[in-house]
mmCIF file of C-alpha atoms in Angstrom:
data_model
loop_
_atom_site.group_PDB
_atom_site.id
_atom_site.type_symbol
_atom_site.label_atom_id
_atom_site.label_comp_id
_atom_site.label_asym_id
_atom_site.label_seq_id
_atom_site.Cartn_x
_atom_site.Cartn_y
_atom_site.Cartn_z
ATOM 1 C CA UNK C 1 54.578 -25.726 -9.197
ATOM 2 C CA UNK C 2 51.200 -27.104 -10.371
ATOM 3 C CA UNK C 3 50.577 -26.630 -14.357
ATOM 4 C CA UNK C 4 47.478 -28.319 -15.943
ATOM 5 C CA UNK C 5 47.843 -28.893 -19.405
ATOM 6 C CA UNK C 6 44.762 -29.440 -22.034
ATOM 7 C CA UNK C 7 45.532 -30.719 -25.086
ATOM 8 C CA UNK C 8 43.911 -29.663 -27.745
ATOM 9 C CA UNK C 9 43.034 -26.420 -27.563
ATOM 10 C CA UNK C 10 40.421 -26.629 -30.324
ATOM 11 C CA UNK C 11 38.389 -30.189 -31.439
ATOM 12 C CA UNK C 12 35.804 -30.152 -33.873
ATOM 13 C CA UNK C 13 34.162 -33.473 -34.265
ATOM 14 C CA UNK C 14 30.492 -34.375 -36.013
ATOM 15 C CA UNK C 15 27.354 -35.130 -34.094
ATOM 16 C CA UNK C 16 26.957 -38.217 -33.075
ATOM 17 C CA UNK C 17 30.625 -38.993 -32.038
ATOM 18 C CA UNK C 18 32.247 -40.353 -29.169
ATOM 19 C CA UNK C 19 34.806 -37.954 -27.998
ATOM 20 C CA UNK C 20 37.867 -37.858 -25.143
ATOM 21 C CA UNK C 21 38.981 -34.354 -24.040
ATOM 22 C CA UNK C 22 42.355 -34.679 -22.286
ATOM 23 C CA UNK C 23 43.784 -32.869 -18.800
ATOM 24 C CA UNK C 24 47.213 -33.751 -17.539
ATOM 25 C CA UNK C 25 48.420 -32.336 -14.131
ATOM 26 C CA UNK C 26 52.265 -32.513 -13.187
ATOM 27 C CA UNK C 27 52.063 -32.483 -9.133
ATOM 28 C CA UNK C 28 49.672 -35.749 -8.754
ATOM 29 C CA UNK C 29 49.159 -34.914 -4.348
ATOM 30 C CA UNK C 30 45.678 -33.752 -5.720
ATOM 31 C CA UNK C 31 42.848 -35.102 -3.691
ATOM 32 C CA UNK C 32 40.025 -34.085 -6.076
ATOM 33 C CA UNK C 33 39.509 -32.994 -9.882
ATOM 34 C CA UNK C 34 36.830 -31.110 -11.139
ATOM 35 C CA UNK C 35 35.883 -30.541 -14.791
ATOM 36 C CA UNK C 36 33.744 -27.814 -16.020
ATOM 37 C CA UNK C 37 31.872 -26.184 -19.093
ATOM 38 C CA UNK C 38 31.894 -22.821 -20.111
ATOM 39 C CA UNK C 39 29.432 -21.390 -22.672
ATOM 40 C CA UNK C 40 30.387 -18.186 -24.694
ATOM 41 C CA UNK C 41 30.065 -15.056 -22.723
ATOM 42 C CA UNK C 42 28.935 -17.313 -19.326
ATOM 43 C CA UNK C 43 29.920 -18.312 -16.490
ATOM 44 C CA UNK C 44 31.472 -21.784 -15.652
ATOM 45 C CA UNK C 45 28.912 -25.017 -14.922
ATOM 46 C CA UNK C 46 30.438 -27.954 -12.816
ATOM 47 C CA UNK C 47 30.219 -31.091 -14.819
ATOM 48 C CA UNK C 48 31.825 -33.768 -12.546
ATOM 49 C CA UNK C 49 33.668 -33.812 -9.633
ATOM 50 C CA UNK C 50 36.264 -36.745 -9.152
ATOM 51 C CA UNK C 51 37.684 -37.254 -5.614
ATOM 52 C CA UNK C 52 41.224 -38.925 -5.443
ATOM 53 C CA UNK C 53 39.865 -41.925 -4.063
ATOM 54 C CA UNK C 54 37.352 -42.661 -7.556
ATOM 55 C CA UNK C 55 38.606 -44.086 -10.582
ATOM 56 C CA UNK C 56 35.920 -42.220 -12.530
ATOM 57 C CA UNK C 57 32.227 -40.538 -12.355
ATOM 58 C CA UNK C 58 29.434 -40.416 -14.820
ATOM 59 C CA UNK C 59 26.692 -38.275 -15.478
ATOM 60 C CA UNK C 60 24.530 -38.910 -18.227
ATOM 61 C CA UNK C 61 26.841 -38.930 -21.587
ATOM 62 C CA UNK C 62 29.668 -37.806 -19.967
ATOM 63 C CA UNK C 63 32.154 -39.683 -17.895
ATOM 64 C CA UNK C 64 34.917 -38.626 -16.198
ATOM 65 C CA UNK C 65 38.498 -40.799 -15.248
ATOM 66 C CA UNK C 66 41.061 -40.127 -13.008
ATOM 67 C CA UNK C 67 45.020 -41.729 -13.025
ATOM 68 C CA UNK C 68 46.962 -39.828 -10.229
ATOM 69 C CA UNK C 69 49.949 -41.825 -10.612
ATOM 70 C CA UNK C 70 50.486 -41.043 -14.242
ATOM 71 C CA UNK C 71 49.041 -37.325 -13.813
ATOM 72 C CA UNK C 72 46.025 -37.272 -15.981
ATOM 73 C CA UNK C 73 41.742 -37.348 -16.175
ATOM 74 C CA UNK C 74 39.809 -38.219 -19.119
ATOM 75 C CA UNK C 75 36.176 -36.531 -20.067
ATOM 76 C CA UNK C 76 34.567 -38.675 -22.365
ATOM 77 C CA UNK C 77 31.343 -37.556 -24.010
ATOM 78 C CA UNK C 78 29.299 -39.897 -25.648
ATOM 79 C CA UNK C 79 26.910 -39.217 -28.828
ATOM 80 C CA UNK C 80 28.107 -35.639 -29.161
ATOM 81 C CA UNK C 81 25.268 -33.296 -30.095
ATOM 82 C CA UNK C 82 25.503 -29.792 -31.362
ATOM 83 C CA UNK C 83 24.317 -28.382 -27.672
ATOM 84 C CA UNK C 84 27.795 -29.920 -26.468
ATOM 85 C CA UNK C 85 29.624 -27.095 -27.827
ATOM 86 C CA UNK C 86 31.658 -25.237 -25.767
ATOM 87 C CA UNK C 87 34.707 -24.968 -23.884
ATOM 88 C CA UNK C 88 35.955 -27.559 -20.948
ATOM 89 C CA UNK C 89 37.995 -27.011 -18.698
ATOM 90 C CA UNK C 90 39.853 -28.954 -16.228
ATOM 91 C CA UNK C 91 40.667 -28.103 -12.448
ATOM 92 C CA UNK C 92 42.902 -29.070 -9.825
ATOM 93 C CA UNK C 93 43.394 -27.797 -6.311
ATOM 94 C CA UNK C 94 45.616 -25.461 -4.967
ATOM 95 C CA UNK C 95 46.210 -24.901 -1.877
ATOM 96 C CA UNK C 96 43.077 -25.432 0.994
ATOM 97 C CA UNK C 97 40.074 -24.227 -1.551
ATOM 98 C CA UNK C 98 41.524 -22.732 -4.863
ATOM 99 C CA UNK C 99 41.595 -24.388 -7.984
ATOM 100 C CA UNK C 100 44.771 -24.404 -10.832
ATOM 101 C CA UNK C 101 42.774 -24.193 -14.186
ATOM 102 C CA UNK C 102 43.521 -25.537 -17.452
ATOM 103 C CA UNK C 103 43.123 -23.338 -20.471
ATOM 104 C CA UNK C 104 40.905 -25.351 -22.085
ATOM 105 C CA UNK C 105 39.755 -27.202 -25.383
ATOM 106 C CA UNK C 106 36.780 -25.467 -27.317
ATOM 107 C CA UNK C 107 34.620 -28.384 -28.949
ATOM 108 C CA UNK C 108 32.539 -27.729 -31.876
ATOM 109 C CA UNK C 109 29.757 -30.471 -32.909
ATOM 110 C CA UNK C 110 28.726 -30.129 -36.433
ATOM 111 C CA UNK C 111 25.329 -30.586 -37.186
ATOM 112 C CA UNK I 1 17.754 -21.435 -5.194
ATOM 113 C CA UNK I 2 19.957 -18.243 -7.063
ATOM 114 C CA UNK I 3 23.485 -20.074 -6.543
ATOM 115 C CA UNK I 4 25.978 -17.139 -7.315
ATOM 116 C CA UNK I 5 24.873 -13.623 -8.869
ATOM 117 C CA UNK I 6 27.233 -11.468 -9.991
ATOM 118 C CA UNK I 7 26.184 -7.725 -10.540
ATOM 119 C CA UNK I 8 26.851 -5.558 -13.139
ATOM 120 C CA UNK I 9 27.031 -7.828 -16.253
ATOM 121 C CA UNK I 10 28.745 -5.317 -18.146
ATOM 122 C CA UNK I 11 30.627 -2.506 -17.393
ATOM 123 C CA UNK I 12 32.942 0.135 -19.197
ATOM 124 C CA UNK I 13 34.953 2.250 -16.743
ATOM 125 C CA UNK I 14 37.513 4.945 -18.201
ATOM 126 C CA UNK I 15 41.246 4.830 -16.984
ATOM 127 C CA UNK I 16 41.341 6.167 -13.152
ATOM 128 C CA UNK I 17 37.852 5.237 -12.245
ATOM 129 C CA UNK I 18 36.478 3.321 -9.432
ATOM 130 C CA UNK I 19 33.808 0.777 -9.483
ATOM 131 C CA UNK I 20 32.716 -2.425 -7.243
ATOM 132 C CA UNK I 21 31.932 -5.878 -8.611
ATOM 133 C CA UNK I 22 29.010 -7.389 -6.073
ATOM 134 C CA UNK I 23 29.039 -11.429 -5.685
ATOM 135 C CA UNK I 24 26.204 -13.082 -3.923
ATOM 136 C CA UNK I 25 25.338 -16.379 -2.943
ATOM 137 C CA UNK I 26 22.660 -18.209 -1.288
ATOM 138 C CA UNK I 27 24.406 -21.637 -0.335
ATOM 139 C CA UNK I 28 25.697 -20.515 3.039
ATOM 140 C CA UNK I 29 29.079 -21.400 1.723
ATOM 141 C CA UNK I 30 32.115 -19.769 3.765
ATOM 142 C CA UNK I 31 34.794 -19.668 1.257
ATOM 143 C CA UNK I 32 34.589 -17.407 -1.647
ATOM 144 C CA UNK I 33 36.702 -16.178 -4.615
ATOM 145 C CA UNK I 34 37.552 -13.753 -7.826
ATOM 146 C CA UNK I 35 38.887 -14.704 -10.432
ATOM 147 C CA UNK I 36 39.535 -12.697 -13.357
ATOM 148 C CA UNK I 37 40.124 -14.679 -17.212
ATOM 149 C CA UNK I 38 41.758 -13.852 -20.183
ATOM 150 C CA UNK I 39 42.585 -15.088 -23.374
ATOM 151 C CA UNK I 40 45.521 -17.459 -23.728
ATOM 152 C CA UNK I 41 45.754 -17.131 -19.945
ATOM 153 C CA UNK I 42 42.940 -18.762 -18.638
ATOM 154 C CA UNK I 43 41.313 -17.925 -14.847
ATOM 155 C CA UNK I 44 43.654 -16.426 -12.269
ATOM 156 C CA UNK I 45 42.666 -15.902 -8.969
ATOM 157 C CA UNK I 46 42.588 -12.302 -7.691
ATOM 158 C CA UNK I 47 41.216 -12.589 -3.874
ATOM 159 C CA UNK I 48 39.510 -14.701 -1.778
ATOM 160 C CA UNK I 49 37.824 -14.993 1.635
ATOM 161 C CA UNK I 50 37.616 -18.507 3.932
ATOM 162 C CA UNK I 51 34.760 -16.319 5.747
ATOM 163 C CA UNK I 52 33.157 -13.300 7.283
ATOM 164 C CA UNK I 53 35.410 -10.656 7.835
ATOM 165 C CA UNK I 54 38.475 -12.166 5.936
ATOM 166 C CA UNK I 55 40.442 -11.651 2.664
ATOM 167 C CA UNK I 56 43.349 -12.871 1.319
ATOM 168 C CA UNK I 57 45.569 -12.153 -1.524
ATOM 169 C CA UNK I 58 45.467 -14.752 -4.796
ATOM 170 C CA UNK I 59 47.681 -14.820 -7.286
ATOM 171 C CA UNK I 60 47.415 -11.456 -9.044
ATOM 172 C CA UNK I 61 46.250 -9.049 -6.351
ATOM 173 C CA UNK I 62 47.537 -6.235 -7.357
ATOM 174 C CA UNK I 63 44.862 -2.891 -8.260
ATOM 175 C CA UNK I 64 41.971 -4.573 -6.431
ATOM 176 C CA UNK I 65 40.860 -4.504 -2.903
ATOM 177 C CA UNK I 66 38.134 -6.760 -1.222
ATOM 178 C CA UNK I 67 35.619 -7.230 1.304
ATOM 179 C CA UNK I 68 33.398 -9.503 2.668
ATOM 180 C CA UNK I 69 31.356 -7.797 5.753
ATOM 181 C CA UNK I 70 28.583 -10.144 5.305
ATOM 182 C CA UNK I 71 28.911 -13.904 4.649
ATOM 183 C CA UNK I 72 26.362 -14.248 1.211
ATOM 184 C CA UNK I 73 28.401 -11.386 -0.591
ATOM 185 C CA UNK I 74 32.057 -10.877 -1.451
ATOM 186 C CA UNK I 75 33.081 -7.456 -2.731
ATOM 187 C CA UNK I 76 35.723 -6.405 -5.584
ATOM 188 C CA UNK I 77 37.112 -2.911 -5.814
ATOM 189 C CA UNK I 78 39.053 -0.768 -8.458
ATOM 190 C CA UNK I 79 39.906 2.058 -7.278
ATOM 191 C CA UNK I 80 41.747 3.510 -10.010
ATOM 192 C CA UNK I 81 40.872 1.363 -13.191
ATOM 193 C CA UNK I 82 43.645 0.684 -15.743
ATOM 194 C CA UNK I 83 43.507 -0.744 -19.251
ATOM 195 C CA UNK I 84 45.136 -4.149 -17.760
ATOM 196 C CA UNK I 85 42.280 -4.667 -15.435
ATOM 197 C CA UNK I 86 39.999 -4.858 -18.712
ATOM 198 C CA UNK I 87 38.375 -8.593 -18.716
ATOM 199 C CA UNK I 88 35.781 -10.970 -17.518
ATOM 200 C CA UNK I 89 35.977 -11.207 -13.674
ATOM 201 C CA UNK I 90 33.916 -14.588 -12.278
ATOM 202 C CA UNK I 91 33.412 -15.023 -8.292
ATOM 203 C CA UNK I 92 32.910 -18.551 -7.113
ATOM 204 C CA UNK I 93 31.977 -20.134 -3.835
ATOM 205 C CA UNK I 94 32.880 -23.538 -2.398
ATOM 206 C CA UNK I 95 31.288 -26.606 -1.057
ATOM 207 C CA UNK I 96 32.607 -27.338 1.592
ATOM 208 C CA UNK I 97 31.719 -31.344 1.400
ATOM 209 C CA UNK I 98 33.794 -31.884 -1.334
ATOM 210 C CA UNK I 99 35.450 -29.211 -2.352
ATOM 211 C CA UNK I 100 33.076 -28.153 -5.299
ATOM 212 C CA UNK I 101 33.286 -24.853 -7.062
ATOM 213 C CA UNK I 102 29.571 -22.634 -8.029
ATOM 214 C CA UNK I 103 30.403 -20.127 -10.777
ATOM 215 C CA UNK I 104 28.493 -16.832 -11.028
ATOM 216 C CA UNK I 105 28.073 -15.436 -15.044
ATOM 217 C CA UNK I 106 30.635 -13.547 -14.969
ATOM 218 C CA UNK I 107 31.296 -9.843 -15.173
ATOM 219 C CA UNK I 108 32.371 -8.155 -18.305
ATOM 220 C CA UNK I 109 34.553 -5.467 -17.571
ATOM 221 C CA UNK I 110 36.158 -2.783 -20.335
ATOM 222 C CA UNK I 111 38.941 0.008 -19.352
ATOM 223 C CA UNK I 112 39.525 2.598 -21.847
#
């Protein structure tokens, strides 16, 4: 069985840092992985989606990395600002069109 | 361009009540999905449909029912409402280029 694993839960970091938010995945026959952000009390935005034949995709600060054979994807967010808080999560397929979700790692930016 | 709506946003139903959550989206997309989160146990998918006129059961079916008579909206139904069915219920819909989820707001759902 799939489990996606986020680690940490919780990262607090000051603006203006670099960051890596982690997602490992134990069954690596994925063909995609799709990270996401999810504002208090809203709904969850698609960030990037990585297909299993990319290495990594970028969009603006953030980039995302994927390693099949050793079962994990990177987000790294560059220049953190205070507008970057919020939680991430991390999503793998199951099945034909369902996603296994991790639970997660709130980021705080300090001002 | 509305992506996915979800109507109500809130809702506070009393143990043994019914109520329907409405999902609507504009991207012609066939498949479709509820999901329901919690704390500590992050999203868990209760339904979903691969297109008009189907359902099929998720992970934690149980309590809800579903339709989807017309391809834009997908349709989740308490019939009896219990305490354990209190939390924030999301529908998505897919891409079906690359697999890519759409998230509605979310639905904020209280049993007492």
């Amino acid at each position: 069985k799939q489990e996606v694993t986020q680690i940490p839960a919780a990262l607090s970091v000051p603006e203006g840092e670099n960051l890596v938010l982690n997602c490992s995945f134990t069954d690596s026959a994925i063909y995609n992985l799709q990270w996401f952000r999810q504002d208090p009390g809203k709904g969850l935005t698609s960030l990037l989606l990585i297909q299993s034949s990319q290495r990594e995709q970028t969009s603006g600060r953030l980039n995302a990395s994927l390693d099949k054979s050793s079962g994990r994807s990177t987000l790294y967010i560059a220049a953190s600002q205070p507008g970057d808080s919020a939680t991430y999560l991390c999503a793998v397929p199951r099945g034909a069109n369902n996603l296994f979700f991790g639970t997660g790692t709130r980021l705080t930016v300090i001002p | 361009n509305a992506g996915v709506t979800q109507t109500p946003k809130f809702r506070v139903l009393k143990t043994g009540q019914s109520m329907t959550l409405l999902c609507a989206q504009d991207m012609n997309h066939e498949y479709m999905y509820w999901y329901r989160q919690d704390p500590g146990m992050g999203l868990r998918l209760i339904h979903y449909s691969v297109g008009e006129g189907t359902t099929a059961k998720g992970e934690v079916p149980d309590g809800y029912n579903v339709s989807r008579l017309k391809k834009q909206n997908f349709l989740l139904g308490l019939e009896s409402a219990a305490p354990s069915q209190t939390s924030v219920y999301f529908c998505a819909s897919v891409s079906p280029s690359y697999n890519e989820q759409f998230f509605g707001p979310g639905t904020r759902l209280t049993v007492l």
